[in-house]
Short mmCIF file of C-alpha atoms in Angstrom, two decimals:
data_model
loop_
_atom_site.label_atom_id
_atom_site.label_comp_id
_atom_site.label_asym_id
_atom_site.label_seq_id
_atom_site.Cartn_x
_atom_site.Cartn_y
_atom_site.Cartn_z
CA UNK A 7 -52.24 99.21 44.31
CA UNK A 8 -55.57 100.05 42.24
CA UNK A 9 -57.15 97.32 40.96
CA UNK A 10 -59.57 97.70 37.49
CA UNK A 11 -62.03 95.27 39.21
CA UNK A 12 -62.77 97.92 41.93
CA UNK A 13 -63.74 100.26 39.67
CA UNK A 14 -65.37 97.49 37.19
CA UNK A 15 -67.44 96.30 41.28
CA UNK A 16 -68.26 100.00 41.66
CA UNK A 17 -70.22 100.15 38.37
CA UNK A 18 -72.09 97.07 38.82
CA UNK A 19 -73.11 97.72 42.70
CA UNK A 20 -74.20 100.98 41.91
CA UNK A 21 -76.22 99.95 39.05
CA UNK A 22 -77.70 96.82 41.47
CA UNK A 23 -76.21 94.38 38.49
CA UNK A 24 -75.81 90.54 39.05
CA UNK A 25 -72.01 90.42 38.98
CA UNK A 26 -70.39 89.29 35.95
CA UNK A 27 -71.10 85.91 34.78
CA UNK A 28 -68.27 84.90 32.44
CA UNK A 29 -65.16 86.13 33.22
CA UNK A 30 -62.93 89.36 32.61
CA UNK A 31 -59.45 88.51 33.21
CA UNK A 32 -56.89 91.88 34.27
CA UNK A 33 -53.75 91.34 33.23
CA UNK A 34 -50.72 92.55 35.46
CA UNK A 35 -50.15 96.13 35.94
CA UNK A 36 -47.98 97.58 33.02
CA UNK A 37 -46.54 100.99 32.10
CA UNK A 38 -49.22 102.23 29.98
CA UNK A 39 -50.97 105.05 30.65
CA UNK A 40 -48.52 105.69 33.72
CA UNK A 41 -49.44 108.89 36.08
CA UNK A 42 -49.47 109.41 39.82
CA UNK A 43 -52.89 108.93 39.73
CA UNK A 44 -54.04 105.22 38.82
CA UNK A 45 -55.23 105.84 35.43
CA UNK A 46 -54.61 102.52 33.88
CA UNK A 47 -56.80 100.77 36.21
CA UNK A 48 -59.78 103.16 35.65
CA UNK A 49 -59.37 102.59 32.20
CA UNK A 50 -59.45 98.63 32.00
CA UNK A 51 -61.86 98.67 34.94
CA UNK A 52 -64.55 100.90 33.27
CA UNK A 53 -63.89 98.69 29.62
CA UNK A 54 -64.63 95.41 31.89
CA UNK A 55 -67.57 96.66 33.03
CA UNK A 56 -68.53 96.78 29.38
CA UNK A 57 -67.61 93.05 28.71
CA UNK A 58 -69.53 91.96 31.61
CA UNK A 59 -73.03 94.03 30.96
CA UNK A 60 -72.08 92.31 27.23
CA UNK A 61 -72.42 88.84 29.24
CA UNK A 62 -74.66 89.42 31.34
CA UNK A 63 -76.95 90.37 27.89
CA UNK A 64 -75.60 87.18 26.30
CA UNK A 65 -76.58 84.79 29.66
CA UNK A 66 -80.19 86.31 29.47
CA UNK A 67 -80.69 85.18 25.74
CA UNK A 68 -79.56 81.58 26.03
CA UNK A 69 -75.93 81.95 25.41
CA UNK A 70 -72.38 81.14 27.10
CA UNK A 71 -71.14 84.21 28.71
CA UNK A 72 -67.58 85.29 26.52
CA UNK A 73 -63.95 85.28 28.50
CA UNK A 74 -62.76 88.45 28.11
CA UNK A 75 -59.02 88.69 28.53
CA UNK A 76 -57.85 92.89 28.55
CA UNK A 77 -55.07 93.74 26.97
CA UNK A 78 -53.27 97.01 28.89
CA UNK A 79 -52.08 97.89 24.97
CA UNK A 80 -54.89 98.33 23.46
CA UNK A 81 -57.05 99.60 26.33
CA UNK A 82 -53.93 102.02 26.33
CA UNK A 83 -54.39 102.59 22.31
CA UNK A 84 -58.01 103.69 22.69
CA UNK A 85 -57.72 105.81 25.42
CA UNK A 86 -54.76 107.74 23.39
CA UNK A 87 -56.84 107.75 20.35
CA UNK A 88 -55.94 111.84 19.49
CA UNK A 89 -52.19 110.61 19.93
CA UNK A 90 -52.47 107.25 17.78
CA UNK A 91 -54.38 109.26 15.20
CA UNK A 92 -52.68 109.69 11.71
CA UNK A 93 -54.13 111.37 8.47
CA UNK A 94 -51.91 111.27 5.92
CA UNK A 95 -49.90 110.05 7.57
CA UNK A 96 -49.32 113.45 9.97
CA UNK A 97 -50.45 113.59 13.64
CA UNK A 98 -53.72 115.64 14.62
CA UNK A 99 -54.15 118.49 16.74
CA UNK A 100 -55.71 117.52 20.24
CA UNK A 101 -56.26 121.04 21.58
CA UNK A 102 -56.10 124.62 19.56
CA UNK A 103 -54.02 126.97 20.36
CA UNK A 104 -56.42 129.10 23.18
CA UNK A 105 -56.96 125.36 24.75
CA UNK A 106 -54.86 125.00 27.80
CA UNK A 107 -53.47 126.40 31.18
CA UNK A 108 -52.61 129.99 31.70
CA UNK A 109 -51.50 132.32 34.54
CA UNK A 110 -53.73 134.39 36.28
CA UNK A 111 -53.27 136.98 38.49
CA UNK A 112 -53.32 134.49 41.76
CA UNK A 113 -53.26 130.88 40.51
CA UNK A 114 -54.43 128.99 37.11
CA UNK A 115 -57.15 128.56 34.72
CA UNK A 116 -57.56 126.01 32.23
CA UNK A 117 -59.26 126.81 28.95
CA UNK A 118 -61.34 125.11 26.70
CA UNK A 119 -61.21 126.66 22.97
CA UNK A 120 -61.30 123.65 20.36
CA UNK A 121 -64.59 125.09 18.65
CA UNK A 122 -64.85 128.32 17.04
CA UNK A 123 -67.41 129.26 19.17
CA UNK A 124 -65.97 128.48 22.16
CA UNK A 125 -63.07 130.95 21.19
CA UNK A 126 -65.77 133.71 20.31
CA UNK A 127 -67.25 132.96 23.61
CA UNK A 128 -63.98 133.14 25.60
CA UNK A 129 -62.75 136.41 24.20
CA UNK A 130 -66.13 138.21 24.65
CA UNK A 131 -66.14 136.95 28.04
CA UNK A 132 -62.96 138.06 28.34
CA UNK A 133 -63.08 141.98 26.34
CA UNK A 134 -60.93 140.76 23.89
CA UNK A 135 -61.13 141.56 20.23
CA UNK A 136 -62.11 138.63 17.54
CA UNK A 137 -58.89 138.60 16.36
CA UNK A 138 -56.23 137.76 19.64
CA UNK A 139 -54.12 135.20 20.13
CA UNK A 140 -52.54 133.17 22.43
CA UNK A 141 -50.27 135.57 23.78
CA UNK A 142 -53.21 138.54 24.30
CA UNK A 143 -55.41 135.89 25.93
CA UNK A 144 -52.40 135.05 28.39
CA UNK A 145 -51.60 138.57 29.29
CA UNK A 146 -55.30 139.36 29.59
CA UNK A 147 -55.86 136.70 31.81
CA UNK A 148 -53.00 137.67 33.83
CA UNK A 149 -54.58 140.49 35.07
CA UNK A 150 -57.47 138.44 36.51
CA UNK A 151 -58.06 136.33 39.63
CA UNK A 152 -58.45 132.78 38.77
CA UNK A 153 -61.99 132.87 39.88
CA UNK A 154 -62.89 135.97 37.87
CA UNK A 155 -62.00 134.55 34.78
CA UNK A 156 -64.29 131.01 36.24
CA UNK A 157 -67.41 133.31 36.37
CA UNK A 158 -66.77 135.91 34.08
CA UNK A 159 -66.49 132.63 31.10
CA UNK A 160 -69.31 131.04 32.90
CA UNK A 161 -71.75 134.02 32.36
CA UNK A 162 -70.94 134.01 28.68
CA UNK A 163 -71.01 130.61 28.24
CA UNK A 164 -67.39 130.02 27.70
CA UNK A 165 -65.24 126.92 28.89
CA UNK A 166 -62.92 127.70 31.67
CA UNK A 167 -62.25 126.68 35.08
CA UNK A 168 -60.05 127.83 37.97
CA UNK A 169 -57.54 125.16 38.83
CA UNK A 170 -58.16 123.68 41.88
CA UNK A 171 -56.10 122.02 44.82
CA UNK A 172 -57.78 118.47 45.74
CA UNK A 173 -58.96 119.17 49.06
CA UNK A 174 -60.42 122.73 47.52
CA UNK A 175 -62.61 120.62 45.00
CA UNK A 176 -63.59 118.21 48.00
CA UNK A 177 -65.25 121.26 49.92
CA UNK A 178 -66.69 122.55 46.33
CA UNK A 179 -70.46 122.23 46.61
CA UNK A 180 -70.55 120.61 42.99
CA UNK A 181 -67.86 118.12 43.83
CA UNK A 182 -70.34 116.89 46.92
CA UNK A 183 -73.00 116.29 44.35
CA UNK A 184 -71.33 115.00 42.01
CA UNK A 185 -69.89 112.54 44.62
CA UNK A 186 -73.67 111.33 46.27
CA UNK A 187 -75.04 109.44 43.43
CA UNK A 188 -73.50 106.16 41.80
CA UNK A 189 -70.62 105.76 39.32
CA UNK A 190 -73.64 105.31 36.60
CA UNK A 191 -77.25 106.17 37.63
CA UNK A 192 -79.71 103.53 36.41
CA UNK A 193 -83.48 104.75 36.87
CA UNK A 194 -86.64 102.72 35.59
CA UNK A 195 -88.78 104.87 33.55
CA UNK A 196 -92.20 103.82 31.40
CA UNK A 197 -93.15 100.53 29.85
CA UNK A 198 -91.40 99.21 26.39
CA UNK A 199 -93.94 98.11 23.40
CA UNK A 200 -91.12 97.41 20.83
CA UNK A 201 -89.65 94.54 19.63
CA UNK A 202 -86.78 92.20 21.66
CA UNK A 203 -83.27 91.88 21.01
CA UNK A 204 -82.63 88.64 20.06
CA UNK A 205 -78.83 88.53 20.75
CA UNK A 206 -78.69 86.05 17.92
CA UNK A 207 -75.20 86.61 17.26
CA UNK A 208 -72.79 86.63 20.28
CA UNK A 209 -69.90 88.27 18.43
CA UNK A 210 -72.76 91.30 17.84
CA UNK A 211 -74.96 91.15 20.49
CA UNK A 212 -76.66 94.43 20.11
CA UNK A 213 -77.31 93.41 16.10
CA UNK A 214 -81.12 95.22 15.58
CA UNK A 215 -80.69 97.89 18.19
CA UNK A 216 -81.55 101.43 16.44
CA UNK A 217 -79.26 103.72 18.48
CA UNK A 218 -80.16 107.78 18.03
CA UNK A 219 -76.83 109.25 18.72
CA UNK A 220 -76.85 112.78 19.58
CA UNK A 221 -73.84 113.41 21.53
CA UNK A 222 -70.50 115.29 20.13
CA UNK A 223 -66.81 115.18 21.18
CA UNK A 224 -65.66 112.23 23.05
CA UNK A 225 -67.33 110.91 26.21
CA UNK A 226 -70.94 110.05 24.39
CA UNK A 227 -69.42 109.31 20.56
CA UNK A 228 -67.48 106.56 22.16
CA UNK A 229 -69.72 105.59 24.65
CA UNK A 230 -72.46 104.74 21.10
CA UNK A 231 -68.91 103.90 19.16
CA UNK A 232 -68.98 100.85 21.36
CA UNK A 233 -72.88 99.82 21.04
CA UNK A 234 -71.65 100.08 16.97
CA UNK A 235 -68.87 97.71 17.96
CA UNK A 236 -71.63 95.38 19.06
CA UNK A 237 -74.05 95.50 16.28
CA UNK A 238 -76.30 98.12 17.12
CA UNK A 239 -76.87 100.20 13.81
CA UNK A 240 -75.99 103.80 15.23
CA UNK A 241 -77.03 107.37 13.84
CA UNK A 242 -75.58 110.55 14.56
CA UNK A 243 -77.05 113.58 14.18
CA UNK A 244 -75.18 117.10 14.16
CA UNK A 245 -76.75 120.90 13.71
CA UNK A 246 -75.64 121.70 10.44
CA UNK A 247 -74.08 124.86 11.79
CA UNK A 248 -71.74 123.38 14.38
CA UNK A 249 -69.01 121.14 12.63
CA UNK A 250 -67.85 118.70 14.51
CA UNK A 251 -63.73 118.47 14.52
CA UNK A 252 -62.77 116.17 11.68
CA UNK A 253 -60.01 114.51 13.51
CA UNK A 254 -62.45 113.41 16.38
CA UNK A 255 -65.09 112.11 13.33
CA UNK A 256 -63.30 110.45 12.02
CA UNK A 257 -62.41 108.29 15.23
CA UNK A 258 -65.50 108.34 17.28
CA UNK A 259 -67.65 107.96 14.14
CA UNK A 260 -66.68 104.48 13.57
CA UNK A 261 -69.38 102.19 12.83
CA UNK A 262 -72.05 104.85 12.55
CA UNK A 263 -73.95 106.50 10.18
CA UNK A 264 -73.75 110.25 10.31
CA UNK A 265 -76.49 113.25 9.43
CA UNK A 266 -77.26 116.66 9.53
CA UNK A 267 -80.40 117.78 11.31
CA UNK A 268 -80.89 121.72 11.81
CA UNK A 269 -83.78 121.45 14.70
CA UNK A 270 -84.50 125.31 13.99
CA UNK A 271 -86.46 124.14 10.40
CA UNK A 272 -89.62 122.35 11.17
CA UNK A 273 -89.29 119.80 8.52
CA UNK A 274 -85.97 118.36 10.26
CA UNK A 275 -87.16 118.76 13.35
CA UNK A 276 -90.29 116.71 12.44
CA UNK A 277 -87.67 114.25 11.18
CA UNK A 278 -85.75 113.56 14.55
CA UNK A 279 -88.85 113.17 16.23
CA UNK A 280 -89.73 110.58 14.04
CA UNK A 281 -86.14 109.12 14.73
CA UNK A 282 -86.71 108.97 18.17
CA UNK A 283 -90.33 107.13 18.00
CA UNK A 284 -88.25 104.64 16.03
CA UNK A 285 -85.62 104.27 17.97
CA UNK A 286 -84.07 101.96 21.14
CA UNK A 287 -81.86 103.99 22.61
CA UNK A 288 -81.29 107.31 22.81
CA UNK A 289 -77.55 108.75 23.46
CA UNK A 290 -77.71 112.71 24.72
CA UNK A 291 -74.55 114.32 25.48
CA UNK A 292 -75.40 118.38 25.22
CA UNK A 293 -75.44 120.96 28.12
CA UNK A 294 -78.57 119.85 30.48
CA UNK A 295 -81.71 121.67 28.87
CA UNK A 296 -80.29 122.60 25.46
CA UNK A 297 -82.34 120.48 23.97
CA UNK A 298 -85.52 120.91 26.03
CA UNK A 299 -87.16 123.61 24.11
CA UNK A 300 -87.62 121.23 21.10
CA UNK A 301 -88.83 118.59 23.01
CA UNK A 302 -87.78 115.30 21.16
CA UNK A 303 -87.48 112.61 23.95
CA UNK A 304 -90.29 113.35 26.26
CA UNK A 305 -92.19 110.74 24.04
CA UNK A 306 -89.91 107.93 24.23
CA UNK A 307 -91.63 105.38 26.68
CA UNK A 308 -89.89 102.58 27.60
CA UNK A 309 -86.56 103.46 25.59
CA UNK A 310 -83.08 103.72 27.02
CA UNK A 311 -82.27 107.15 27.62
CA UNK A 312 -78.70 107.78 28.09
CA UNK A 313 -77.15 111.08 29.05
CA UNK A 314 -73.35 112.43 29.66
CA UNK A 315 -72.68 115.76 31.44
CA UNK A 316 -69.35 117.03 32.82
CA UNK A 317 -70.57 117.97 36.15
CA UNK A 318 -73.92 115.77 37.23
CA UNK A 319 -77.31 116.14 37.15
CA UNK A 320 -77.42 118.03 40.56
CA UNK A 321 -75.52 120.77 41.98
CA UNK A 322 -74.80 124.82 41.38
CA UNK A 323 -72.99 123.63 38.15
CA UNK A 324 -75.17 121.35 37.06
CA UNK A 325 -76.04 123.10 33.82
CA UNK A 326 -72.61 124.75 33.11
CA UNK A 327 -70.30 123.52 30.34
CA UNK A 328 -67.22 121.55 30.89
CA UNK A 329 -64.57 118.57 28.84
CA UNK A 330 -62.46 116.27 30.61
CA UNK A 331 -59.84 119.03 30.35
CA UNK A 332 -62.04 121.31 32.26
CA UNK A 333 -62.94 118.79 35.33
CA UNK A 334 -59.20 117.41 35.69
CA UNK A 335 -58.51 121.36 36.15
CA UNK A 336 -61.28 121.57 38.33
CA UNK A 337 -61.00 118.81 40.31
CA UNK A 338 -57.20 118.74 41.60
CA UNK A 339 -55.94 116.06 38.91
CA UNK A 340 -54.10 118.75 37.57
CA UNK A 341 -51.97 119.81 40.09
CA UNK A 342 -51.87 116.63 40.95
CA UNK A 343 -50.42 115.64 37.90
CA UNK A 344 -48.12 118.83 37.81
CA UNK A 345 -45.18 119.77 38.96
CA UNK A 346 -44.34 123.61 38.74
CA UNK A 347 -47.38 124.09 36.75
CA UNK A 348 -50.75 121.81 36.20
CA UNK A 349 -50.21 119.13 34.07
CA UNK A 350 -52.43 116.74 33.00
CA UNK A 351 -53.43 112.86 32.88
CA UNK A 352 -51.79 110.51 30.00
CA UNK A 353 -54.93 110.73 28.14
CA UNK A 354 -58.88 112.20 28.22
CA UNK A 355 -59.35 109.31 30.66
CA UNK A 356 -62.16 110.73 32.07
CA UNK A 357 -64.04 111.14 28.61
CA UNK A 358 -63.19 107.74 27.27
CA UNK A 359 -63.78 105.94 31.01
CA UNK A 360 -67.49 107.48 30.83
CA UNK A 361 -67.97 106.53 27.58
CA UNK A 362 -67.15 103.20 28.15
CA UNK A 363 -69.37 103.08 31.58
CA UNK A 364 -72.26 104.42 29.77
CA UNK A 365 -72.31 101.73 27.38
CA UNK A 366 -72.11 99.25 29.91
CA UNK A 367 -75.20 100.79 31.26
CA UNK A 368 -76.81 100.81 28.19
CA UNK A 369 -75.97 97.57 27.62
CA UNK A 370 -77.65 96.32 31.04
CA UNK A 371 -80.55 98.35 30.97
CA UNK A 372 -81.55 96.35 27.65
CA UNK A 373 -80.90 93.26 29.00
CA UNK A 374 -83.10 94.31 31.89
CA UNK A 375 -85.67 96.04 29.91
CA UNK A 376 -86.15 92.13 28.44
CA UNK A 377 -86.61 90.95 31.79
CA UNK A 378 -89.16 93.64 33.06
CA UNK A 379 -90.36 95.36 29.85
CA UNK A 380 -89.38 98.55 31.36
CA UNK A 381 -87.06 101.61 29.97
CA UNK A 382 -84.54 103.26 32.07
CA UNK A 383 -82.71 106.59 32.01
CA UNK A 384 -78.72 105.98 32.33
CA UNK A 385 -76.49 108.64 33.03
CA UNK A 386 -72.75 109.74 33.55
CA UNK A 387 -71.01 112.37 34.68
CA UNK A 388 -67.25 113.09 34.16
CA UNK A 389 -67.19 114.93 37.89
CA UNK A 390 -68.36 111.72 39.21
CA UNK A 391 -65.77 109.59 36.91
CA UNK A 392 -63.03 111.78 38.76
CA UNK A 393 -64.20 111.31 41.75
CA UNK A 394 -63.87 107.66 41.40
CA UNK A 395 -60.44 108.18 40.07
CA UNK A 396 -59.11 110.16 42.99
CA UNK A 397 -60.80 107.91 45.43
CA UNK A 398 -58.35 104.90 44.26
CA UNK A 399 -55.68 103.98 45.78
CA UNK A 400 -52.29 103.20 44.61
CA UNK A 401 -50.78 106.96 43.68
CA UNK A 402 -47.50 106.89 42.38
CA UNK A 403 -44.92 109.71 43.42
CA UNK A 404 -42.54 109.48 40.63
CA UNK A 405 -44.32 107.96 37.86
CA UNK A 406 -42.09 106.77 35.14
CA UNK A 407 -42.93 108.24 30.90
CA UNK A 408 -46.18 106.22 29.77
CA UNK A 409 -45.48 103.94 27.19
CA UNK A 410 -46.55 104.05 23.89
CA UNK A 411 -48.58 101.57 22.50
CA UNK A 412 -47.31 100.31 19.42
CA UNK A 413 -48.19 100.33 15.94
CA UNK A 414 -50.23 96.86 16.08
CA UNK A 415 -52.83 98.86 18.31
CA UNK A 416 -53.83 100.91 15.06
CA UNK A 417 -55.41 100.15 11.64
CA UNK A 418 -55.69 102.26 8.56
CA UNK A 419 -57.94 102.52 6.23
CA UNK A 420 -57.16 104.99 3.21
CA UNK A 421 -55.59 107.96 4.77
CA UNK A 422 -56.62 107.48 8.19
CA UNK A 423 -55.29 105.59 10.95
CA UNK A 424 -57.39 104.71 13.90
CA UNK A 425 -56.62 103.06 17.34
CA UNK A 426 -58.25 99.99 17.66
CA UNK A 427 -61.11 98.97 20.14
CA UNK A 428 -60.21 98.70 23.02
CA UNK A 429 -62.78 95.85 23.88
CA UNK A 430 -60.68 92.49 23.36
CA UNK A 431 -62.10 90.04 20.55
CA UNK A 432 -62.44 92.83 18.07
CA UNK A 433 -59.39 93.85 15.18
CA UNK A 434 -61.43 97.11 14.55
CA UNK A 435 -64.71 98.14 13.88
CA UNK A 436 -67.64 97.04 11.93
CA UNK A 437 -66.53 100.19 9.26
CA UNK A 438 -64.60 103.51 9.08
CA UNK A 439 -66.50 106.81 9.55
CA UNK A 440 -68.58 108.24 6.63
CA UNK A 441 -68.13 111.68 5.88
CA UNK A 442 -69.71 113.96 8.27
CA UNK A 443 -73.38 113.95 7.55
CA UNK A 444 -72.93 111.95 4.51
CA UNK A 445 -75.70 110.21 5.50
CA UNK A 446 -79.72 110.33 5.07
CA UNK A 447 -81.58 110.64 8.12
CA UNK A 448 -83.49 107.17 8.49
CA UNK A 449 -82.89 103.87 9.36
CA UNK A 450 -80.93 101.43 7.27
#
């Protein structure tokens, strides 16, 4: 049977952490977030490694490490935070309508469609006029191998990927290099001249922290979501022009502050730069190099860097898009999962697992950064998150329905009901999420 603290022991070897000083207790194994694959214990295992780098930041500034007892509920609650979700009062839309798994001509592909230009992307790839739907896409598809569709969507920078067998993802050339580095990469970079985190308050530990979050659907929102949870006072920025999906907002934008920066005006641009001299950390979560020709954190010595990709830093897909969707088709968790078609895992556990391991490295590289003075580049990759979660043991054949969590894993504020965190200690947190880019761009 899988055990969280293997995966929570994987983090903190691979990052060359002191293990935990406190204590995280795992409760016993319980029917939430039930699959074949071990789900639940990747889940509590990656949010433990969050309440021990929260320790371990805690020990280092004089005070008693917390006991940190998980509860499979709320972990559970998080996780399923699209499915928890209510606006007034109705449920929200996890995927649109050209998001999902369709036939080709020898096998399956998996879309990814939830942004408009995404869609646009996917039918141009595909020779498909602006206005198809579901059913033209499938029958289009249909006449394509599996791998056409992979490289045809690829070249146009749409989201799709050929579903995979297991052992076919094991021989894939990215799947090797997204396997050779550590669950999260921890490199030293240039020396720090800013102030120290005092860690004055051990319910907010992070409480002075200026977190630049520029990340956008799930794995990097919740990975800064949590450093809000902590104290740090987090700002988003978004491009004007790309809206980000309400529904998602308005749960991963919990605790932060959220504005609009369009990087093509010089004026804004000007304006993130001077965010990111100002800032501690600094959350990336775009496609590898989108960002490089404005070149906003190549002066930022001695600040956290954190990054999430989909596939790793390394590899022949290294710089190609992908979601959690798009790896567990990828990967073989979907046929896996399946049974006469792919199916899926009980939740984006792959997004919301990284997220959660990228804080934790965030959270040790400032403790270590008060130690040596020195920033450090932290990164994830969802690849490498499923490769931890296949490598697990503990499969179940005949999985029984997840439960549901129930309603005392959610709070509401107004119209909108979130999950709760997921980290124990915490009802909800620090406030709900402002409208998007409601908010100036500068530090509170």
């Amino acid at each position: 049977m899988a055990s969280p603290q293997s995966v929570h022991d994987e983090y903190e070897h691979g990052c060359g952490v002191s293990a935990d000083p406190g204590s995280v207790r795992y409760p016993a194994p319980s029917g939430y977030l039930a699959a074949r694959l071990p789900v639940a214990a990747l889940a509590s295992g990656s949010v433990g490694a969050l309440a021990s780098a929260v320790n371990r930041l805690l020990v280092s500034r004089g005070h008693d490490p917390h006991t940190w007892l998980l509860d499979p509920e709320r972990v559970a609650a998080s996780f399923t935070a699209d499915r928890m979700m209510r606006i007034g009062g109705e449920p929200v839309a996890g995927f649109a309508p050209m998001s999902g798994f369709f036939a080709a001509a020898d096998g399956w592909v998996r879309t990814h469609a939830n942004y408009p230009h995404h869609r646009m992307r996917l039918l141009t790839a595909l020779d498909l006029p602006d206005d198809a739907d579901p059913g033209t896409l499938s029958t289009r598809i249909g006449e394509l191998t599996a791998s056409d569709v992979e490289d045809l969507c690829a070249e146009a920078g749409a989201v799709a990927a050929r579903v995979r067998t297991e052992p076919e993802w094991a021989a894939h050339p990215q799947a090797v290099a997204a396997a050779a580095g550590p669950l999260v990469s921890m490199t030293p970079t240039g020396e720090y001249a800013g102030p120290e985190l005092s860690a004055a308050d051990p319910a907010h530990p992070l409480a002075g922290l200026r977190v630049l979050d520029l990340t956008r659907v799930l794995a990097g929102p919740v990975a800064a979501r949590a450093l809000a949870l902590l104290g740090a006072q987090v700002l988003r920025v978004d491009p004007p022009q790309l809206h980000e999906i309400d529904w998602q907002h308005r749960d991963t934008g919990q605790g932060k502050r959220s504005t609009l920066l369009d990087l093509t005006v010089a004026d804004d641009l000007d304006t993130l730069r001077g965010l990111v001299a100002t800032a501690d950390v600094i959350v990336t979560g775009y496609r590898p190099g989108s960002l490089d020709r404005f070149d906003i954190t190549r002066d930022a010595p001695g600040r956290v860097r954190a990054t999430v990709g989909a596939w790793s830093g390394s590899g022949p897909w290294a710089g190609r898009r992908g979601f959690d969707s798009i790896v567990q088709a990828a990967s073989g968790i979907a046929l896996i999962e399946g049974g006469d078609r792919p199916g899926t895992l009980p939740a984006q556990a792959l997004d919301h697992a990284s997220g959660y391991l990228l804080a934790a490295g965030v959270v040790d590289a400032v403790t270590r950064r008060g130690h040596d003075g020195l920033g450090r580049d932290v990164s994830v990759s969802l690849a490498r998150t499923a490769h931890t979660l296949l490598a697990l043991p503990g499969r179940a054949a005949a999985p029984p329905e997840p439960l549901a969590p129930g309603p005392a894993t959610t709070v509401t504020h107004g119209a909108v009901t979130t999950a709760r965190p997921a980290l124990p200690g915490y009802a909800e947190y620090p406030f709900p999420a402002h409208d998007w880019g409601a908010d100036a761009p500068h530090w509170v």
